[in-house]
Each structure stands twice: as structure tokens, then as C-alpha cells.
PDB file of C-alpha atoms in Angstrom:
ATOM      1  CA  MET T   1       0.000   0.000   0.000  1.00 48.00           C
ATOM      2  CA  ARG T   2       2.844   2.386   0.835  1.00 58.00           C
ATOM      3  CA  SER T   3       4.402   1.923  -2.609  1.00 62.00           C
ATOM      4  CA  THR T   4       1.027   2.572  -4.263  1.00 68.00           C
ATOM      5  CA  LEU T   5       0.617   5.817  -2.297  1.00 69.00           C
ATOM      6  CA  ILE T   6       4.116   7.012  -3.176  1.00 70.00           C
ATOM      7  CA  TYR T   7       3.703   6.166  -6.869  1.00 70.00           C
ATOM      8  CA  ALA T   8       0.308   7.869  -7.021  1.00 76.00           C
ATOM      9  CA  ALA T   9       1.648  10.958  -5.253  1.00 74.00           C
ATOM     10  CA  ARG T  10       4.533  11.235  -7.717  1.00 74.00           C
ATOM     11  CA  VAL T  11       2.206  10.914 -10.693  1.00 75.00           C
ATOM     12  CA  LEU T  12      -0.282  13.478  -9.399  1.00 78.00           C
ATOM     13  CA  VAL T  13       2.422  15.985  -8.502  1.00 75.00           C
ATOM     14  CA  ARG T  14       3.852  15.576 -12.022  1.00 75.00           C
ATOM     15  CA  VAL T  15       0.408  16.062 -13.580  1.00 75.00           C
ATOM     16  CA  GLN T  16      -0.077  19.230 -11.563  1.00 72.00           C
ATOM     17  CA  GLU T  17       3.351  20.552 -12.531  1.00 68.00           C
ATOM     18  CA  SER T  18       2.754  19.927 -16.240  1.00 67.00           C
ATOM     19  CA  ARG T  19      -0.722  21.515 -16.197  1.00 69.00           C
ATOM     20  CA  PHE T  20       0.111  24.765 -14.399  1.00 69.00           C
ATOM     21  CA  LYS T  21       3.553  25.513 -13.051  1.00 65.00           C
ATOM     22  CA  SER T  22       2.424  28.393 -10.813  1.00 65.00           C
ATOM     23  CA  ALA T  23      -0.110  26.202  -9.007  1.00 72.00           C
ATOM     24  CA  TYR T  24       2.545  23.518  -8.553  1.00 72.00           C
ATOM     25  CA  LEU T  25       4.929  26.006  -6.922  1.00 81.00           C
ATOM     26  CA  HIS T  26       2.085  27.339  -4.760  1.00 86.00           C
ATOM     27  CA  SER T  27       1.321  23.807  -3.586  1.00 86.00           C
ATOM     28  CA  GLN T  28       4.960  23.231  -2.645  1.00 87.00           C
ATOM     29  CA  ARG T  29       4.951  26.336  -0.466  1.00 90.00           C
ATOM     30  CA  VAL T  30       1.597  25.429   1.092  1.00 93.00           C
ATOM     31  CA  ALA T  31       2.950  21.970   1.919  1.00 91.00           C
ATOM     32  CA  PHE T  32       6.002  23.539   3.572  1.00 91.00           C
ATOM     33  CA  TYR T  33       3.985  25.961   5.715  1.00 94.00           C
ATOM     34  CA  ALA T  34       1.525  23.223   6.650  1.00 95.00           C
ATOM     35  CA  LEU T  35       4.307  20.881   7.722  1.00 92.00           C
ATOM     36  CA  LEU T  36       5.864  23.598   9.893  1.00 93.00           C
ATOM     37  CA  LEU T  37       2.507  24.164  11.580  1.00 96.00           C
ATOM     38  CA  ALA T  38       2.018  20.448  12.181  1.00 96.00           C
ATOM     39  CA  ARG T  39       5.476  20.194  13.708  1.00 93.00           C
ATOM     40  CA  GLU T  40       4.952  23.213  15.939  1.00 95.00           C
ATOM     41  CA  LEU T  41       1.707  21.687  17.189  1.00 96.00           C
ATOM     42  CA  GLY T  42       3.644  18.580  18.208  1.00 96.00           C
ATOM     43  CA  LEU T  43       1.680  16.248  15.939  1.00 96.00           C
ATOM     44  CA  ASP T  44       3.214  12.844  15.331  1.00 93.00           C
ATOM     45  CA  GLU T  45       5.516  12.298  12.380  1.00 90.00           C
ATOM     46  CA  LYS T  46       3.031  10.190  10.445  1.00 90.00           C
ATOM     47  CA  TYR T  47       0.415  12.952  10.633  1.00 94.00           C
ATOM     48  CA  GLN T  48       3.001  15.557   9.654  1.00 92.00           C
ATOM     49  CA  LYS T  49       3.749  13.606   6.479  1.00 89.00           C
ATOM     50  CA  ARG T  50       0.064  13.346   5.647  1.00 92.00           C
ATOM     51  CA  VAL T  51      -0.399  17.073   6.106  1.00 94.00           C
ATOM     52  CA  TYR T  52       2.601  17.727   3.872  1.00 91.00           C
ATOM     53  CA  LEU T  53       1.249  15.431   1.156  1.00 91.00           C
ATOM     54  CA  ALA T  54      -2.194  17.041   1.467  1.00 94.00           C
ATOM     55  CA  GLY T  55      -0.513  20.416   0.903  1.00 93.00           C
ATOM     56  CA  LEU T  56       1.185  19.170  -2.243  1.00 89.00           C
ATOM     57  CA  LEU T  57      -2.085  17.818  -3.631  1.00 91.00           C
ATOM     58  CA  HIS T  58      -4.716  20.180  -2.204  1.00 93.00           C
ATOM     59  CA  ASP T  59      -5.417  21.818  -5.579  1.00 90.00           C
ATOM     60  CA  ILE T  60      -5.155  18.738  -7.807  1.00 91.00           C
ATOM     61  CA  GLY T  61      -8.897  19.017  -8.482  1.00 90.00           C
ATOM     62  CA  LYS T  62      -8.269  22.214 -10.435  1.00 88.00           C
ATOM     63  CA  ILE T  63      -7.357  20.015 -13.388  1.00 86.00           C
ATOM     64  CA  GLY T  64     -11.134  19.645 -13.705  1.00 86.00           C
ATOM     65  CA  ILE T  65     -11.742  23.407 -13.952  1.00 86.00           C
ATOM     66  CA  PRO T  66     -11.821  24.923 -17.479  1.00 86.00           C
ATOM     67  CA  ASP T  67      -8.766  27.015 -18.347  1.00 83.00           C
ATOM     68  CA  PHE T  68     -10.832  30.065 -19.288  1.00 85.00           C
ATOM     69  CA  ILE T  69     -12.046  30.207 -15.671  1.00 87.00           C
ATOM     70  CA  LEU T  70      -8.843  29.124 -13.969  1.00 82.00           C
ATOM     71  CA  PHE T  71      -6.682  31.692 -15.749  1.00 81.00           C
ATOM     72  CA  LYS T  72      -9.201  34.517 -16.032  1.00 81.00           C
ATOM     73  CA  ARG T  73      -7.688  37.893 -15.137  1.00 80.00           C
ATOM     74  CA  SER T  74     -10.940  39.799 -14.714  1.00 81.00           C
ATOM     75  CA  LYS T  75     -13.547  39.275 -12.007  1.00 85.00           C
ATOM     76  CA  LEU T  76     -15.286  35.903 -12.058  1.00 88.00           C
ATOM     77  CA  THR T  77     -19.008  35.738 -12.653  1.00 92.00           C
ATOM     78  CA  ALA T  78     -21.191  34.098 -10.006  1.00 92.00           C
ATOM     79  CA  GLU T  79     -21.426  30.970 -12.161  1.00 93.00           C
ATOM     80  CA  GLU T  80     -17.643  30.849 -12.677  1.00 92.00           C
ATOM     81  CA  TRP T  81     -17.047  31.239  -8.947  1.00 93.00           C
ATOM     82  CA  GLU T  82     -19.372  28.318  -8.247  1.00 93.00           C
ATOM     83  CA  GLU T  83     -17.320  26.252 -10.705  1.00 92.00           C
ATOM     84  CA  ILE T  84     -14.077  27.190  -8.929  1.00 91.00           C
ATOM     85  CA  LYS T  85     -15.613  26.141  -5.606  1.00 94.00           C
ATOM     86  CA  ARG T  86     -15.994  22.597  -6.944  1.00 94.00           C
ATOM     87  CA  HIS T  87     -12.237  21.960  -6.989  1.00 94.00           C
ATOM     88  CA  PRO T  88     -11.979  20.566  -3.418  1.00 96.00           C
ATOM     89  CA  VAL T  89     -14.634  17.998  -4.292  1.00 96.00           C
ATOM     90  CA  PHE T  90     -12.782  17.101  -7.499  1.00 94.00           C
ATOM     91  CA  SER T  91      -9.580  16.734  -5.452  1.00 94.00           C
ATOM     92  CA  TYR T  92     -11.363  14.471  -2.976  1.00 96.00           C
ATOM     93  CA  GLU T  93     -12.806  12.316  -5.738  1.00 95.00           C
ATOM     94  CA  ILE T  94      -9.324  11.790  -7.176  1.00 92.00           C
ATOM     95  CA  LEU T  95      -7.462  11.164  -3.918  1.00 93.00           C
ATOM     96  CA  SER T  96     -10.051   9.113  -2.024  1.00 94.00           C
ATOM     97  CA  THR T  97      -9.767   6.283  -4.566  1.00 90.00           C
ATOM     98  CA  ILE T  98      -6.048   5.796  -3.824  1.00 88.00           C
ATOM     99  CA  PRO T  99      -5.148   3.265  -1.096  1.00 86.00           C
ATOM    100  CA  GLY T 100      -3.758   5.041   1.971  1.00 86.00           C
ATOM    101  CA  MET T 101      -5.063   8.495   1.071  1.00 90.00           C
ATOM    102  CA  LYS T 102      -8.439   8.550   2.836  1.00 93.00           C
ATOM    103  CA  GLU T 103      -7.338  10.909   5.613  1.00 95.00           C
ATOM    104  CA  ILE T 104      -5.402  13.077   3.169  1.00 95.00           C
ATOM    105  CA  SER T 105      -8.414  13.310   0.865  1.00 96.00           C
ATOM    106  CA  LEU T 106     -10.589  14.598   3.730  1.00 98.00           C
ATOM    107  CA  MET T 107      -8.027  17.285   4.604  1.00 98.00           C
ATOM    108  CA  VAL T 108      -8.091  18.395   0.975  1.00 97.00           C
ATOM    109  CA  LEU T 109     -11.883  18.243   0.702  1.00 98.00           C
ATOM    110  CA  HIS T 110     -12.359  20.624   3.624  1.00 98.00           C
ATOM    111  CA  HIS T 111      -9.481  23.099   3.248  1.00 98.00           C
ATOM    112  CA  HIS T 112     -11.883  25.866   2.157  1.00 98.00           C
ATOM    113  CA  GLU T 113     -14.189  25.455   5.145  1.00 98.00           C
ATOM    114  CA  ARG T 114     -14.211  28.427   7.510  1.00 98.00           C
ATOM    115  CA  TYR T 115     -13.928  28.297  11.287  1.00 98.00           C
ATOM    116  CA  ASP T 116     -17.263  30.153  11.588  1.00 98.00           C
ATOM    117  CA  GLY T 117     -19.057  27.620   9.386  1.00 98.00           C
ATOM    118  CA  THR T 118     -19.539  29.813   6.307  1.00 97.00           C
ATOM    119  CA  GLY T 119     -17.047  28.027   4.052  1.00 97.00           C
ATOM    120  CA  TYR T 120     -17.442  25.261   1.494  1.00 96.00           C
ATOM    121  CA  PRO T 121     -18.186  22.563   0.412  1.00 97.00           C
ATOM    122  CA  ALA T 122     -19.934  21.312   3.582  1.00 97.00           C
ATOM    123  CA  GLY T 123     -20.228  24.378   5.822  1.00 97.00           C
ATOM    124  CA  LEU T 124     -18.357  22.682   8.674  1.00 98.00           C
ATOM    125  CA  ALA T 125     -17.319  24.822  11.646  1.00 98.00           C
ATOM    126  CA  ALA T 126     -14.611  24.874  14.319  1.00 97.00           C
ATOM    127  CA  GLN T 127     -13.512  21.431  15.536  1.00 96.00           C
ATOM    128  CA  ASP T 128     -15.793  19.665  13.049  1.00 98.00           C
ATOM    129  CA  ILE T 129     -13.303  20.698  10.360  1.00 98.00           C
ATOM    130  CA  PRO T 130     -10.448  18.161  10.230  1.00 98.00           C
ATOM    131  CA  LEU T 131      -7.318  19.571  11.860  1.00 98.00           C
ATOM    132  CA  GLY T 132      -5.303  18.985   8.698  1.00 98.00           C
ATOM    133  CA  ALA T 133      -7.823  21.024   6.712  1.00 98.00           C
ATOM    134  CA  ARG T 134      -7.626  23.880   9.231  1.00 98.00           C
ATOM    135  CA  ILE T 135      -3.846  23.800   8.918  1.00 98.00           C
ATOM    136  CA  LEU T 136      -4.073  23.875   5.109  1.00 98.00           C
ATOM    137  CA  ALA T 137      -6.452  26.841   5.253  1.00 98.00           C
ATOM    138  CA  VAL T 138      -3.868  28.945   7.074  1.00 98.00           C
ATOM    139  CA  ALA T 139      -0.977  27.827   4.856  1.00 97.00           C
ATOM    140  CA  ASP T 140      -2.955  28.232   1.625  1.00 96.00           C
ATOM    141  CA  SER T 141      -4.260  31.703   2.450  1.00 96.00           C
ATOM    142  CA  PHE T 142      -0.896  33.012   3.627  1.00 96.00           C
ATOM    143  CA  ASP T 143       0.792  31.950   0.410  1.00 93.00           C
ATOM    144  CA  ALA T 144      -2.060  33.317  -1.712  1.00 92.00           C
ATOM    145  CA  MET T 145      -1.730  36.705  -0.028  1.00 93.00           C
ATOM    146  CA  THR T 146       2.065  36.941  -0.216  1.00 92.00           C
ATOM    147  CA  THR T 147       2.616  35.867  -3.834  1.00 86.00           C
ATOM    148  CA  GLU T 148       1.615  37.305  -7.183  1.00 77.00           C
ATOM    149  CA  ARG T 149      -1.686  35.983  -8.511  1.00 71.00           C
ATOM    150  CA  ILE T 150      -3.406  36.332 -11.880  1.00 68.00           C
ATOM    151  CA  TYR T 151      -6.153  38.427 -10.315  1.00 65.00           C
ATOM    152  CA  ARG T 152      -3.791  40.406  -8.009  1.00 66.00           C
ATOM    153  CA  PRO T 153      -0.331  41.266  -9.366  1.00 68.00           C
ATOM    154  CA  PHE T 154       0.809  43.026  -6.185  1.00 78.00           C
ATOM    155  CA  PRO T 155       1.208  40.658  -3.235  1.00 86.00           C
ATOM    156  CA  LEU T 156       0.972  41.688   0.401  1.00 89.00           C
ATOM    157  CA  SER T 157       4.049  41.761   2.593  1.00 90.00           C
ATOM    158  CA  ARG T 158       4.309  39.021   5.206  1.00 90.00           C
ATOM    159  CA  GLU T 159       3.464  41.558   7.899  1.00 91.00           C
ATOM    160  CA  GLU T 160       0.371  42.742   6.021  1.00 93.00           C
ATOM    161  CA  ALA T 161      -0.761  39.180   5.387  1.00 94.00           C
ATOM    162  CA  LEU T 162      -0.294  38.228   9.026  1.00 94.00           C
ATOM    163  CA  LYS T 163      -2.300  41.264  10.138  1.00 95.00           C
ATOM    164  CA  GLU T 164      -5.117  40.212   7.793  1.00 96.00           C
ATOM    165  CA  MET T 165      -5.043  36.677   9.167  1.00 96.00           C
ATOM    166  CA  HIS T 166      -5.317  37.960  12.736  1.00 97.00           C
ATOM    167  CA  CYS T 167      -8.349  39.992  11.675  1.00 97.00           C
ATOM    168  CA  CYS T 168      -9.909  36.818  10.257  1.00 97.00           C
ATOM    169  CA  ALA T 169      -9.049  34.587  13.227  1.00 97.00           C
ATOM    170  CA  GLY T 170     -12.226  33.011  14.543  1.00 97.00           C
ATOM    171  CA  GLY T 171     -13.983  33.775  11.272  1.00 97.00           C
ATOM    172  CA  GLN T 172     -12.044  32.239   8.429  1.00 97.00           C
ATOM    173  CA  PHE T 173      -9.238  30.687  10.473  1.00 98.00           C
ATOM    174  CA  ASP T 174      -8.722  28.654  13.615  1.00 98.00           C
ATOM    175  CA  PRO T 175      -7.442  31.295  16.098  1.00 98.00           C
ATOM    176  CA  LEU T 176      -4.934  28.909  17.663  1.00 97.00           C
ATOM    177  CA  LEU T 177      -3.357  28.112  14.306  1.00 98.00           C
ATOM    178  CA  VAL T 178      -3.019  31.805  13.452  1.00 98.00           C
ATOM    179  CA  GLU T 179      -1.138  32.331  16.726  1.00 97.00           C
ATOM    180  CA  VAL T 180       1.108  29.338  16.084  1.00 96.00           C
ATOM    181  CA  PHE T 181       1.846  30.478  12.542  1.00 96.00           C
ATOM    182  CA  SER T 182       2.657  33.983  13.834  1.00 95.00           C
ATOM    183  CA  ARG T 183       5.198  32.407  16.153  1.00 94.00           C
ATOM    184  CA  LEU T 184       6.856  30.570  13.293  1.00 92.00           C
ATOM    185  CA  ILE T 185       7.098  33.743  11.228  1.00 90.00           C
ATOM    186  CA  GLY T 186       8.459  35.669  14.206  1.00 88.00           C
ATOM    187  CA  ARG T 187      11.235  33.111  14.628  1.00 83.00           C
ATOM    188  CA  GLY T 188      12.096  33.237  10.925  1.00 78.00           C
ATOM    189  CA  GLU T 189      11.242  29.567  10.387  1.00 72.00           C
ATOM    190  CA  THR T 190       9.071  30.140   7.326  1.00 73.00           C
ATOM    191  CA  ASP T 191      12.018  31.172   5.166  1.00 71.00           C
ATOM    192  CA  LEU T 192      11.502  29.366   1.854  1.00 67.00           C
ATOM    193  CA  SER T 193      15.237  28.685   1.548  1.00 65.00           C
ATOM    194  CA  LEU T 194      14.722  26.159   4.362  1.00 64.00           C
ATOM    195  CA  TYR T 195      12.226  24.360   2.151  1.00 58.00           C
ATOM    196  CA  GLU T 196      14.760  24.075  -0.655  1.00 54.00           C
ATOM    197  CA  ARG T 197      17.304  22.516   1.678  1.00 53.00           C
ATOM    198  CA  GLU T 198      15.145  20.150   3.689  1.00 55.00           C
ATOM    199  CA  PHE T 199      12.040  19.129   1.795  1.00 54.00           C
ATOM    200  CA  THR T 200      12.829  18.881  -1.886  1.00 50.00           C
ATOM    201  CA  THR T 201      15.474  16.169  -1.464  1.00 48.00           C
ATOM    202  CA  ASN T 202      14.144  12.610  -1.602  1.00 48.00           C
ATOM    203  CA  PHE T 203      10.882  13.471   0.168  1.00 52.00           C
ATOM    204  CA  TYR T 204       9.081  10.352  -0.986  1.00 48.00           C
ATOM    205  CA  SER T 205      11.507   8.096   0.843  1.00 46.00           C
ATOM    206  CA  LYS T 206      10.352   9.748   4.086  1.00 49.00           C
ATOM    207  CA  ILE T 207       6.626   9.048   3.686  1.00 52.00           C
TER     208      ILE T 207
END
């Protein structure tokens, strides 16, 4: 089962990279931030690896979204936004069929839920949202705010993004995870050069 999971992960990461390079790089950074959060929370190593893999694959369902929506520079219509919101379900449908990925697929399915229950796809709230999904929500949003996007060419600084996340703690984000992530940033542990050194070398052998 372990070899099946590793092979499937490699294939899906390669598919994502070939389809849209920017999303692939985003997923790498999300995986890094999520792993740091899991470590800081003292979660066991097996769970840390699952969170990391969920970060790498959290947007794999976007391969099911039409390019004209995915790469649209202007504001999305209501119908287009509803289509975008389907990508966590697409991701779940892909990952949940792979042996050993059930827990990972649930993290991915719920990473756009909000702590106050107003997110999607299921409207889960607080502790009903899987911990891994709450971790991904923080990591995903931080990277989205601090990097250039098609719809927003001017990213926020890390300080601006962190301020925004504190404002959204208890609404969009788990307040505890925002505090933990702030600690990591304050200690300089979210430097992406650390990712290059530690996590891009032979990761799959560590799963």
C-alpha cells in the first residue's frame, strides 16, 4: 500500500506541474507551511507527512476546472465562482480512490471550510473541520496573499498578510493556528530557503 501511495503521489504531482507551473509552486509552499505548523503543534511524524502530502495535492482538483475560468484575469461571474468552488470535491474524488489516502483526501476536501461555518463545500465549523484542513487553510491563504496571482499582481508583505489573518481569526481561520503560525514567522522559520534545503530532497523516501 505504501508503494502505491508514493507512486500515485509522484504521478499526481507531475500532472499538476505539467498543467500549471504556478499552481505547482504554490502547492509546494503550502505543503512547507503546513508541515511547519504540524510540527509546531507537536503532531506525530506520520500525521506531519500526511499534512505535507495534502498540501502538495490540495489543488489537484483544479485540473477539472476549465482554463478560461482558472486563468481569467478579470472578475469571475457568479457561475464561474461556483465552478471554482468545486475543486476541493474534485480533489477528494481523485485522492479518495487511492489506497492510503483517505485521511489526506478529507483534509483536501475541507481546506476551504471556515472556522465560523460559512465556508465550502460542507459548511463545517470549528472542531468539526479536520485539523489537517484547518492547517491547510492557514498555509494556503498566507501563500495566496504573499505571492503574485493572476487576479492580483501586487502581493501583500508578510506583515500585512499576518495582520489580515489575525483579523480573520475566529472567522475564516482557527485562532490557535493563526497564533502558532505567527510564532513561526516571528522566529524566521518560514524562510523558503529552508524548504529548498530540507524538503525537496528525496521526500518520498520519508513518507
